[in-house]
Every structure is written in structure tokens, then in C-alpha cells.
PDB file of C-alpha atoms and ligand atoms in Angstrom:
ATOM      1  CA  UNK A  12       3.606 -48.512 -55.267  1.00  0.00           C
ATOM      2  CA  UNK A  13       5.835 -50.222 -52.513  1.00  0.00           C
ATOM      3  CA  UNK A  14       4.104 -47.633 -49.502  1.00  0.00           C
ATOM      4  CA  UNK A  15       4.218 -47.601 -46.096  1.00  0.00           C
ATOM      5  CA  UNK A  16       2.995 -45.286 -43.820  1.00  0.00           C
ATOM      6  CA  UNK A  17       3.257 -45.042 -39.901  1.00  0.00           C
ATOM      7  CA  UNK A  18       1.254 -43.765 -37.400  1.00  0.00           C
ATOM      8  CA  UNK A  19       2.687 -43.563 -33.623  1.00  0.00           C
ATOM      9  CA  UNK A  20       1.697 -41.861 -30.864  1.00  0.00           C
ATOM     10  CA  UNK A  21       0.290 -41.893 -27.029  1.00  0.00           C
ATOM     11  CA  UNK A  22      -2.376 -43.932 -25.735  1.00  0.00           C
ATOM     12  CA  UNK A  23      -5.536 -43.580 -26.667  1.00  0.00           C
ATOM     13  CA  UNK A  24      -5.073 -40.823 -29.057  1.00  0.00           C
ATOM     14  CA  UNK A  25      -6.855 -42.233 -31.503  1.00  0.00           C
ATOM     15  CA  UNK A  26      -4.578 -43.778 -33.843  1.00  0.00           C
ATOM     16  CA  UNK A  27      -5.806 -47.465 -35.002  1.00  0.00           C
ATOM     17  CA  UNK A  28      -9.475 -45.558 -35.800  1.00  0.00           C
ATOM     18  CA  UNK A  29      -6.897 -42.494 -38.013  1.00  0.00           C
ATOM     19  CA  UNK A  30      -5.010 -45.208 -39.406  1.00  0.00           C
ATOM     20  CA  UNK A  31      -8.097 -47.483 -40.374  1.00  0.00           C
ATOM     21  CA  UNK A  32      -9.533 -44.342 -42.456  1.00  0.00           C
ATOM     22  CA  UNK A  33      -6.033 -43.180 -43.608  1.00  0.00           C
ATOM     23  CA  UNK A  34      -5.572 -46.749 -44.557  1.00  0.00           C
ATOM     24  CA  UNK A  35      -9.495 -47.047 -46.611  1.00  0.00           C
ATOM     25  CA  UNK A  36      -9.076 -43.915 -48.309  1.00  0.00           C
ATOM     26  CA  UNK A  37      -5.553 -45.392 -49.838  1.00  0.00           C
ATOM     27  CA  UNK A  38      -7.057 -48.764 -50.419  1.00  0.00           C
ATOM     28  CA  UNK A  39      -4.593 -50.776 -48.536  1.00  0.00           C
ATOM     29  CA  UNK A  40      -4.467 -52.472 -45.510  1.00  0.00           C
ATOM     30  CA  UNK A  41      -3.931 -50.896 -42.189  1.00  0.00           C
ATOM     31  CA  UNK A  42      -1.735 -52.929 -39.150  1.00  0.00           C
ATOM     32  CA  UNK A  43      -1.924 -52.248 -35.781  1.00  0.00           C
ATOM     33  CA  UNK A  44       1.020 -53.253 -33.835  1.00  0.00           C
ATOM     34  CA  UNK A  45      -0.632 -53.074 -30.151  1.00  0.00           C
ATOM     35  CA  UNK A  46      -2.715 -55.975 -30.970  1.00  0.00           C
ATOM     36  CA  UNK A  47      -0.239 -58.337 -30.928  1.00  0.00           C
ATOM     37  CA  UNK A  48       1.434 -56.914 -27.409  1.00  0.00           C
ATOM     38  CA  UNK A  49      -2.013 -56.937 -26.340  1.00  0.00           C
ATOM     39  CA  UNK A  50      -2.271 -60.527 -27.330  1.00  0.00           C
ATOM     40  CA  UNK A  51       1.245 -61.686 -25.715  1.00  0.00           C
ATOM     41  CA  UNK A  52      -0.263 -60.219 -22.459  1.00  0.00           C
ATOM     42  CA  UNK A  53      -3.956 -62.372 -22.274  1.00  0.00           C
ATOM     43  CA  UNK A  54      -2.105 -65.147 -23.295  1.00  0.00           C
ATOM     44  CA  UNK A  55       0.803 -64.612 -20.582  1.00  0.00           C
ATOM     45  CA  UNK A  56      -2.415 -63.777 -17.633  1.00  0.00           C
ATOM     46  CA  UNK A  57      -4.274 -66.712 -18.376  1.00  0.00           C
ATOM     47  CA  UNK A  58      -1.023 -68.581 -18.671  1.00  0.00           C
ATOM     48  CA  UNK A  59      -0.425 -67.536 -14.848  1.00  0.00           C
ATOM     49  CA  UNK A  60       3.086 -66.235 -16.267  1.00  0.00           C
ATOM     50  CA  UNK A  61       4.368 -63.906 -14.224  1.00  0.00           C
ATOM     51  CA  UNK A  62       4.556 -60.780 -17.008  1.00  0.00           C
ATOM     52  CA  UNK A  63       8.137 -59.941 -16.765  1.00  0.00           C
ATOM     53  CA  UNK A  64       9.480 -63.340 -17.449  1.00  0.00           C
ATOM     54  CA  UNK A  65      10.000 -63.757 -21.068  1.00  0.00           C
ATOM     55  CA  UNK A  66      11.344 -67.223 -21.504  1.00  0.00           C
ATOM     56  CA  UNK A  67       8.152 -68.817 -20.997  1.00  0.00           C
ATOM     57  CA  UNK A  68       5.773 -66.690 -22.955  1.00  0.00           C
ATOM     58  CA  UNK A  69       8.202 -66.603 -25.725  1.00  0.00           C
ATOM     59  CA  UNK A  70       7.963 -70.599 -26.082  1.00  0.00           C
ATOM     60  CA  UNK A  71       4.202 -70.382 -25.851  1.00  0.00           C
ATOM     61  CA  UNK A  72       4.403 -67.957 -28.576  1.00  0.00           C
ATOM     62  CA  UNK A  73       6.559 -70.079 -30.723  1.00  0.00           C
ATOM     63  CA  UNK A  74       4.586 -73.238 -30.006  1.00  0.00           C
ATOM     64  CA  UNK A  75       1.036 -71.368 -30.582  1.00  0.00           C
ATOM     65  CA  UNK A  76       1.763 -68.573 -33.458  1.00  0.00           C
ATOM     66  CA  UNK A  77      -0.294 -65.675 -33.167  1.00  0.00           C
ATOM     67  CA  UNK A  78      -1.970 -64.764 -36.615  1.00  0.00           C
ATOM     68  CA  UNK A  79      -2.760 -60.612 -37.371  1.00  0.00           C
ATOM     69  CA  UNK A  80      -4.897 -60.315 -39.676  1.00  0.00           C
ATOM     70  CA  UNK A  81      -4.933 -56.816 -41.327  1.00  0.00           C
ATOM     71  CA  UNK A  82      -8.515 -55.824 -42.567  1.00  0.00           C
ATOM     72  CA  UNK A  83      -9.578 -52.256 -43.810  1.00  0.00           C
ATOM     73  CA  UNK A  84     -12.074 -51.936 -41.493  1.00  0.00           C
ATOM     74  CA  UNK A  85     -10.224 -53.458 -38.352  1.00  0.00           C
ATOM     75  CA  UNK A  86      -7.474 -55.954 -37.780  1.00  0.00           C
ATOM     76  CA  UNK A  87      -8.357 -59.329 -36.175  1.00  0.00           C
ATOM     77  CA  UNK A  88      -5.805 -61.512 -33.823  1.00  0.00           C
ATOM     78  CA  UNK A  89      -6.134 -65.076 -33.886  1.00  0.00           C
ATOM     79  CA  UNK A  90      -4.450 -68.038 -31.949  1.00  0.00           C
ATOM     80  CA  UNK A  91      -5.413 -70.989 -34.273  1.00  0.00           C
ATOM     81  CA  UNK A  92      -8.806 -71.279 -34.316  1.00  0.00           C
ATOM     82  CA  UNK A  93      -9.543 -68.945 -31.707  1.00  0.00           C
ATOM     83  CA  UNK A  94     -10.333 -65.327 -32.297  1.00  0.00           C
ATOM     84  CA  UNK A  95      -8.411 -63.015 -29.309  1.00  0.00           C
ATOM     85  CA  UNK A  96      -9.904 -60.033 -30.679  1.00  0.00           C
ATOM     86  CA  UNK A  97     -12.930 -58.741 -28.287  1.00  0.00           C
ATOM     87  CA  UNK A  98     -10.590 -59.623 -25.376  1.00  0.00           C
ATOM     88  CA  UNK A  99      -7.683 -57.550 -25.533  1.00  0.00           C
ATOM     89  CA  UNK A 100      -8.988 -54.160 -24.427  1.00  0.00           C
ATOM     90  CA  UNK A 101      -9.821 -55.074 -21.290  1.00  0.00           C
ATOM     91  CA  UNK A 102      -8.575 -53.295 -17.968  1.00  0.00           C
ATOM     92  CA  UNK A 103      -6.489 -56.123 -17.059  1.00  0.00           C
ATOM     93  CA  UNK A 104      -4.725 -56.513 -20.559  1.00  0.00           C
ATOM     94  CA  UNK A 105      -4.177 -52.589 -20.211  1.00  0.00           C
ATOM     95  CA  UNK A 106      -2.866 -52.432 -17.168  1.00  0.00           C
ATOM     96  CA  UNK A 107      -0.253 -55.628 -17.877  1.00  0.00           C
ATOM     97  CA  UNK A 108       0.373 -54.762 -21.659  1.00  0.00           C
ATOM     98  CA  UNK A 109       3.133 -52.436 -21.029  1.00  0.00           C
ATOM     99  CA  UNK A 110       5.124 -54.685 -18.534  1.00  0.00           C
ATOM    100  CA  UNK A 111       5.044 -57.608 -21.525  1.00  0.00           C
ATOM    101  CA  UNK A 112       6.109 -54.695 -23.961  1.00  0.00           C
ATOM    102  CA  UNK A 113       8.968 -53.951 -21.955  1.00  0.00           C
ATOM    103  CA  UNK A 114      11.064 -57.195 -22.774  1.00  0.00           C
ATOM    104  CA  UNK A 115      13.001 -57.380 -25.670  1.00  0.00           C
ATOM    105  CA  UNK A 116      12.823 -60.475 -26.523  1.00  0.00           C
ATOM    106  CA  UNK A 117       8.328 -59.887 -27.052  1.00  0.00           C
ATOM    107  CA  UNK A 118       9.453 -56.717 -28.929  1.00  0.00           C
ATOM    108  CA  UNK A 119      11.897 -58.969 -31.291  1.00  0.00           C
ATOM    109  CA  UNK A 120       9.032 -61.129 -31.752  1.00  0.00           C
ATOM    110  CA  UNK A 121       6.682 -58.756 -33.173  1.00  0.00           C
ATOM    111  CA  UNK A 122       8.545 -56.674 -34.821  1.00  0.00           C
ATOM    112  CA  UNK A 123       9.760 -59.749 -36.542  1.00  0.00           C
ATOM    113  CA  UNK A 124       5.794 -60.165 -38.076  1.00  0.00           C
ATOM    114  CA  UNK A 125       5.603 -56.543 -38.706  1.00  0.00           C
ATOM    115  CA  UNK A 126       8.469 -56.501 -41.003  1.00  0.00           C
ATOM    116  CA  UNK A 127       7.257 -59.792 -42.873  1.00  0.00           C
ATOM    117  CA  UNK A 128       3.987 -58.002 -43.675  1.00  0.00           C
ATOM    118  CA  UNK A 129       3.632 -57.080 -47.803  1.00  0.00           C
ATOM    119  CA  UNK A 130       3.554 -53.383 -48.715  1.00  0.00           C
ATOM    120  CA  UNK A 131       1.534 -51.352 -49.041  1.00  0.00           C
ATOM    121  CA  UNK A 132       0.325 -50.865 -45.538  1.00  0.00           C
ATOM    122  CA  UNK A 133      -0.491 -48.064 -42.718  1.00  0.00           C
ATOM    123  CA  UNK A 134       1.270 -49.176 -39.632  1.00  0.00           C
ATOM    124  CA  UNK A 135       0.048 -48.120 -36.013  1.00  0.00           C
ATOM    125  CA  UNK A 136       1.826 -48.225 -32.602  1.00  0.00           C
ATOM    126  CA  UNK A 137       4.391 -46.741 -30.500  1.00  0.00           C
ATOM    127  CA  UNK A 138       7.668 -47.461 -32.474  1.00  0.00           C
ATOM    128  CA  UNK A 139       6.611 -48.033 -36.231  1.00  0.00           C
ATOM    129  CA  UNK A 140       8.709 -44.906 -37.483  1.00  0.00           C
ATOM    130  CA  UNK A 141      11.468 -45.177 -35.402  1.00  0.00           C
ATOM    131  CA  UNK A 142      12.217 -48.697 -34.907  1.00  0.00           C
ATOM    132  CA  UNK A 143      10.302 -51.077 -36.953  1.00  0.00           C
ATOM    133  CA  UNK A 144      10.090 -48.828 -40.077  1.00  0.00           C
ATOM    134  CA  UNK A 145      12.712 -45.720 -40.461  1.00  0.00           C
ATOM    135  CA  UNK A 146      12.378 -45.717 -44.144  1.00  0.00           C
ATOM    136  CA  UNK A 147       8.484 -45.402 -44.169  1.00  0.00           C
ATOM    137  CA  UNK A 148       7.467 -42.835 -46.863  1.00  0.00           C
ATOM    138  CA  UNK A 149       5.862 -41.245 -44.588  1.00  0.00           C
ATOM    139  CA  UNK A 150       5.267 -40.456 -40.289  1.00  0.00           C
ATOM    140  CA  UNK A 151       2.708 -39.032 -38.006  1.00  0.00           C
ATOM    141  CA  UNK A 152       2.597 -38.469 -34.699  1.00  0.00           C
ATOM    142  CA  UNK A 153      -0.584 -38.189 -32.697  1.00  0.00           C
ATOM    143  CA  UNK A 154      -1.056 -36.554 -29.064  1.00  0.00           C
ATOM    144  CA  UNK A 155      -3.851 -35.019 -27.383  1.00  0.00           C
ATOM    145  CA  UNK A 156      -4.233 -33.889 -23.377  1.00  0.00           C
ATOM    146  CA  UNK A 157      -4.561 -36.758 -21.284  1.00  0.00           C
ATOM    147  CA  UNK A 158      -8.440 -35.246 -20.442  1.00  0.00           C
ATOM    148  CA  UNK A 159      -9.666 -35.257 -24.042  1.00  0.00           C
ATOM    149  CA  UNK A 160      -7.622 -38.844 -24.634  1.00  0.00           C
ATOM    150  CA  UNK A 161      -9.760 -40.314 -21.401  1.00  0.00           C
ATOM    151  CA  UNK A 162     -12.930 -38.522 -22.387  1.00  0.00           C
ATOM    152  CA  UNK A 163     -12.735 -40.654 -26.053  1.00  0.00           C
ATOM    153  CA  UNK A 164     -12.171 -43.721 -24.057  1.00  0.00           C
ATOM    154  CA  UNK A 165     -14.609 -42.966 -21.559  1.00  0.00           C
ATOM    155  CA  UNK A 166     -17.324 -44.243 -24.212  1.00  0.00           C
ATOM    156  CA  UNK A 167     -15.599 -47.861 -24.696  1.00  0.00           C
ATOM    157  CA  UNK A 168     -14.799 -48.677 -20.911  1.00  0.00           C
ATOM    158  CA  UNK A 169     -17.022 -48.679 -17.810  1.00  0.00           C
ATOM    159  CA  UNK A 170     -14.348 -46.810 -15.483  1.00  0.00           C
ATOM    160  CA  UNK A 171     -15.265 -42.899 -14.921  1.00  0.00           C
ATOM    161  CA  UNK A 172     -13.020 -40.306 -16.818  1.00  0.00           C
ATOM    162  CA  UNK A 173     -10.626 -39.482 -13.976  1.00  0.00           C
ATOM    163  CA  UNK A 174      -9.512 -43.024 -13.472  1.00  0.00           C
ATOM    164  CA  UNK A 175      -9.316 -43.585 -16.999  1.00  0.00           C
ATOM    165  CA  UNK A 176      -6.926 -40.661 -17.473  1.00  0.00           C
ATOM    166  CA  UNK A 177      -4.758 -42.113 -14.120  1.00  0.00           C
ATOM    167  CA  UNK A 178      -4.330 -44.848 -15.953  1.00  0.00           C
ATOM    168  CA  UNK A 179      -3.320 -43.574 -19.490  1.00  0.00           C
ATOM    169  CA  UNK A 180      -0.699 -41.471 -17.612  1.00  0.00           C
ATOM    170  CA  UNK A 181       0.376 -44.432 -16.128  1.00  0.00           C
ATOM    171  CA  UNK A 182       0.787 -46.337 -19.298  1.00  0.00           C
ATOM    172  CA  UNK A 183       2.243 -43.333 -21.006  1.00  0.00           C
ATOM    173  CA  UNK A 184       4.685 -43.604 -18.144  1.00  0.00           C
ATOM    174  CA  UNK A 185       5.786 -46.891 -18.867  1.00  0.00           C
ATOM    175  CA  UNK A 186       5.599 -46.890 -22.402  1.00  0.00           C
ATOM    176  CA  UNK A 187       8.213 -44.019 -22.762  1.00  0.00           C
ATOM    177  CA  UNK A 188      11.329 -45.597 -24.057  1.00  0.00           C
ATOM    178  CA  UNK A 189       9.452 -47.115 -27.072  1.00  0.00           C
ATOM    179  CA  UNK A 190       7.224 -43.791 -27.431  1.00  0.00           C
ATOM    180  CA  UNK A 191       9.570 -40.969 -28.960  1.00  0.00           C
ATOM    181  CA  UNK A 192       8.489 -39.787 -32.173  1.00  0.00           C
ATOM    182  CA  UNK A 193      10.418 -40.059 -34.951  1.00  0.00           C
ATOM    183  CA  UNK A 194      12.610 -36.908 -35.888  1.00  0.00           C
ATOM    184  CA  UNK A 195      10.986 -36.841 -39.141  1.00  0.00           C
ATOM    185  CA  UNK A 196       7.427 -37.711 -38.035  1.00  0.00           C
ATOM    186  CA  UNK A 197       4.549 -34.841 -38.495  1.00  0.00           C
ATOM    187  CA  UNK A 198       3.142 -34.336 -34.692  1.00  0.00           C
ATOM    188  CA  UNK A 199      -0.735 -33.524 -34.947  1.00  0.00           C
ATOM    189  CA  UNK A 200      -2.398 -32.402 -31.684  1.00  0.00           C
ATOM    190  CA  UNK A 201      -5.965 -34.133 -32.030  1.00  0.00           C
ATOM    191  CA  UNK A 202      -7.395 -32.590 -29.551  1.00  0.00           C
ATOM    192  CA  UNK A 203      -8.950 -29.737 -31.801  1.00  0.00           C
ATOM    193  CA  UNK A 204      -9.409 -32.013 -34.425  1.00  0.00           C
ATOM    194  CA  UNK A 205     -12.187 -34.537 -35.113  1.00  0.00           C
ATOM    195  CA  UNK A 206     -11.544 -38.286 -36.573  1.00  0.00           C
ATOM    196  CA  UNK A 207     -12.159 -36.905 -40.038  1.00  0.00           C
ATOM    197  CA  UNK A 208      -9.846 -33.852 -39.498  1.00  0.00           C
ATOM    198  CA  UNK A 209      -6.818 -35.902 -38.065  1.00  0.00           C
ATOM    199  CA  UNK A 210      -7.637 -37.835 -41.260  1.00  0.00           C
ATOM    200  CA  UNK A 211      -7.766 -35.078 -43.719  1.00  0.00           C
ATOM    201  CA  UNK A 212      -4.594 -33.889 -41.990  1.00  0.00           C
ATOM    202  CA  UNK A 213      -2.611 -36.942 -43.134  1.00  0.00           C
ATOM    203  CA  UNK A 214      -4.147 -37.328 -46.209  1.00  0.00           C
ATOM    204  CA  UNK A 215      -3.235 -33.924 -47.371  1.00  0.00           C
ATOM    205  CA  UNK A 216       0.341 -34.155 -45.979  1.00  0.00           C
ATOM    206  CA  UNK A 217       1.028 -37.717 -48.104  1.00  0.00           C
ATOM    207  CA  UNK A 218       3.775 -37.379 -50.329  1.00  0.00           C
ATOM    208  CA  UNK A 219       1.945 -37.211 -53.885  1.00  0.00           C
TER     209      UNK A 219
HETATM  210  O1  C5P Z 471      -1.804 -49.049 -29.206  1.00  0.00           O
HETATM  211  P1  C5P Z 471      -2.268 -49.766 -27.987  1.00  0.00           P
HETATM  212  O2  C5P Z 471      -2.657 -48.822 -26.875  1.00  0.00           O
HETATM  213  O3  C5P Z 471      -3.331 -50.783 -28.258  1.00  0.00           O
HETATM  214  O4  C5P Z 471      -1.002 -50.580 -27.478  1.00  0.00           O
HETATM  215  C1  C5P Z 471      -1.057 -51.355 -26.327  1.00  0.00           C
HETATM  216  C2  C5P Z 471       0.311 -51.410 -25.667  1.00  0.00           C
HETATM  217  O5  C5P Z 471       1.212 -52.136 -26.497  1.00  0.00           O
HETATM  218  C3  C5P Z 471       0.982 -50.080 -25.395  1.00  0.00           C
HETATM  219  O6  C5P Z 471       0.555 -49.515 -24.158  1.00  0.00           O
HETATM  220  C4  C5P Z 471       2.465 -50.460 -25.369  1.00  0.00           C
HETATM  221  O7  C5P Z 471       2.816 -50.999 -24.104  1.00  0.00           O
HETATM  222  C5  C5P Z 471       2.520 -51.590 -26.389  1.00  0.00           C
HETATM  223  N1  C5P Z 471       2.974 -51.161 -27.707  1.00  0.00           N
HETATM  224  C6  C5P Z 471       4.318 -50.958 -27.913  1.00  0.00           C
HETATM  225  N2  C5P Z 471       4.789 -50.667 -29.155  1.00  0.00           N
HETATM  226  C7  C5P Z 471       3.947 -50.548 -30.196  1.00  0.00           C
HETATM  227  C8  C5P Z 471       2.552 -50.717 -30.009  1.00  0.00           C
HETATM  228  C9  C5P Z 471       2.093 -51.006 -28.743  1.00  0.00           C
HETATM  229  O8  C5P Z 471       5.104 -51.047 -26.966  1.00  0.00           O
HETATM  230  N3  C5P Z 471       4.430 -50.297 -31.409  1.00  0.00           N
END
């Protein structure tokens, strides 16, 4: 059927690798929505843009569409020919990604590509069941401490744990506005949990 199910919650709490199983045990496609802020941002750094001016990086965006493409196992970004992808977790797209989420006009833009995406899908982000999809069939919420969310990142970055958790506090910070779970979402502390629990969790809570 016509499904969609979100997935928000705080960085680094796991959510693109819970939506990617939640998504392959459904046999649809899974999208995750920080891949195209994450995209907006490289392209506005090695642009030179300075991050809080829109006008600019919205026109480059225009000019050079950004394609998303959803795969089971992990999404891909593309600008034309070129593959974004193994770029945009880096500690300088991290630590600019939020400012570049902030504007309005970026969030327009991609929520604009979100909601021309065919159902069925698992959506991840920040704002999926509050924003971009309040009639999704169904909405989690993940959190976990910011220790145990900078521990799980500690294996994917080369910064030690206590700067890593600095910094997801930070973004956390600055991510607020677009970061309240839905009233209607299902909140699932992950710390106790492992990948295949928070996914069990979900599965099990899906409306039959
Ligand atoms: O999910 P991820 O950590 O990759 O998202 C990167 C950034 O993109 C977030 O820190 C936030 O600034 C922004 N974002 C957002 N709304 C979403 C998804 C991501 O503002 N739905």
C-alpha cells in the first residue's frame, strides 16, 4: 500500500542505519533527508558562500539539481555526474550543516524533493513527522545520551569521544527548532538497545 514511515530524532542516534533495516525488512526504499542539507552545505563551502546567505546557494541549487537517490542499502547524492556521497560526513560539513539548515528558503527546497518522492518509503531526519510528513502512517523518535551517541560515532570519525560529544551537543543546539518530535511519534531511547533491537522495536510497533 501507499506507506510512509518516519524516523526523526537527535544526531547521531542512529537513525539512517534503523531506517535502512526498517526500510529492507518492508521492501521499500528508505530516504534520508540530512543528505541533501549535507549536500547544500559542501556545495555552499567550496562555493566560498558565506553559509547564512541563501540567495546564492539557492541559484546554484536551481542551476545544478541535486539528485537523492534512495537505495535499500544506503542512499546516494549526486550533482550530475558527480557522486557527493563519501564527502558529506566530514567535520567541516558537520559543523556548517546546521547553519545552511537554518534558512528557510534550503528547507523549502528540500522538502520540496521529499514530498515528490513515490510511496512507499521510510523517511529519516529531523522534521519528517512533523513538517514534511504529518500524515505518515506511522512515527518514531530516536534519542540516546549524548555519551553513548559520541561513542557510536567515535568508530566513523578520527576526533576522540569527548570532542565528538561537544560537538553533537552543539549541533543538537542548533538544530532545535526543526528537532521536536512529533506529538504522535513513538520515542525509543537506543541507548539500551542494539541496531537490531531499535529495529525490532519499530517493526513490531507498525500498524498491521
Ligand atoms: O541526519 P544528519 O545528522 O545527517 O543531518 C545533518 C543535518 O541536517 C542536521 O544536523 C540538521 O542541521 C539538518 N537536518 C535538518 N532536518 C532534517 C534532516 C537534517 O535540519 N530533516
Amino acid at each position: 500500500g501507499r506507506v510512509i514511515v518516519t524516523i526523526d530524532g537527535v544526531a547521531a542516534s542512529g537513525k539512517s542505519s534503523v531506517a535502512s533495516g526498517v526500510a529492507r525488512a518492508l521492501g521499500v526504499p528508505y530516504v534520508s533527508s540530512g543528505l541533501l542539507y549535507r549536500a547544500a552545505t559542501l556545495l555552499a563551502l567550496e562555493a566560498g558562500a558565506p553559509l547564512e546567505g541563501a540567495r546564492a546557494l539557492l541559484t546554484h541549487l536551481r542551476a545544478h539539481p541535486l539528485r537523492l537517490e534512495a537505495l535499500p542499502g544506503g542512499n546516494r547524492l549526486w550533482a550530475g555526474e558527480r557522486e557527493l556521497t563519501d564527502e558529506l560526513h566530514s567535520t567541516r560539513v558537520d559543523q556548517g550543516v546546521s547553519a545552511v539548515a537554518a534558512l528557510p528558503e534550503v528547507r523549502a527546497w528540500v522538502d520540496a524533493q521529499l514530498r515528490a518522492l513515490p510511496e512507499p518509503f521510510v523517511a529519516e531526519g529531523r522534521d519528517m513527522g512533523t513538517n514534511v510528513f504529518p500524515h505518515a502512517d506511522a512515527k518514531f523518535y530516536l534519542t540516546a545520551s549524548p555519551r553513548v551517541r559520541a561513542e557510536r560515532r567515535a568508530q566513523e570519525r578520527p576526533e576522540d569521544v569527548p570532542a565528538i560529544e561537544a560537538a553533537l551537543i552543539e549541533r543538537d543546539r542548533r538544530d532545535r527548532v526543526q528537532s521536536a518530535p512529533a506529538p504522535d511519534a513513538r520515542v525509543i531511547d537506543t541507548g539500551p538497545l542494539s541496531l537490531e533491537g531499535v529495529i525490532g522495536t519499530i517493526l513490531a510497533a507498525l500498524p498491521a
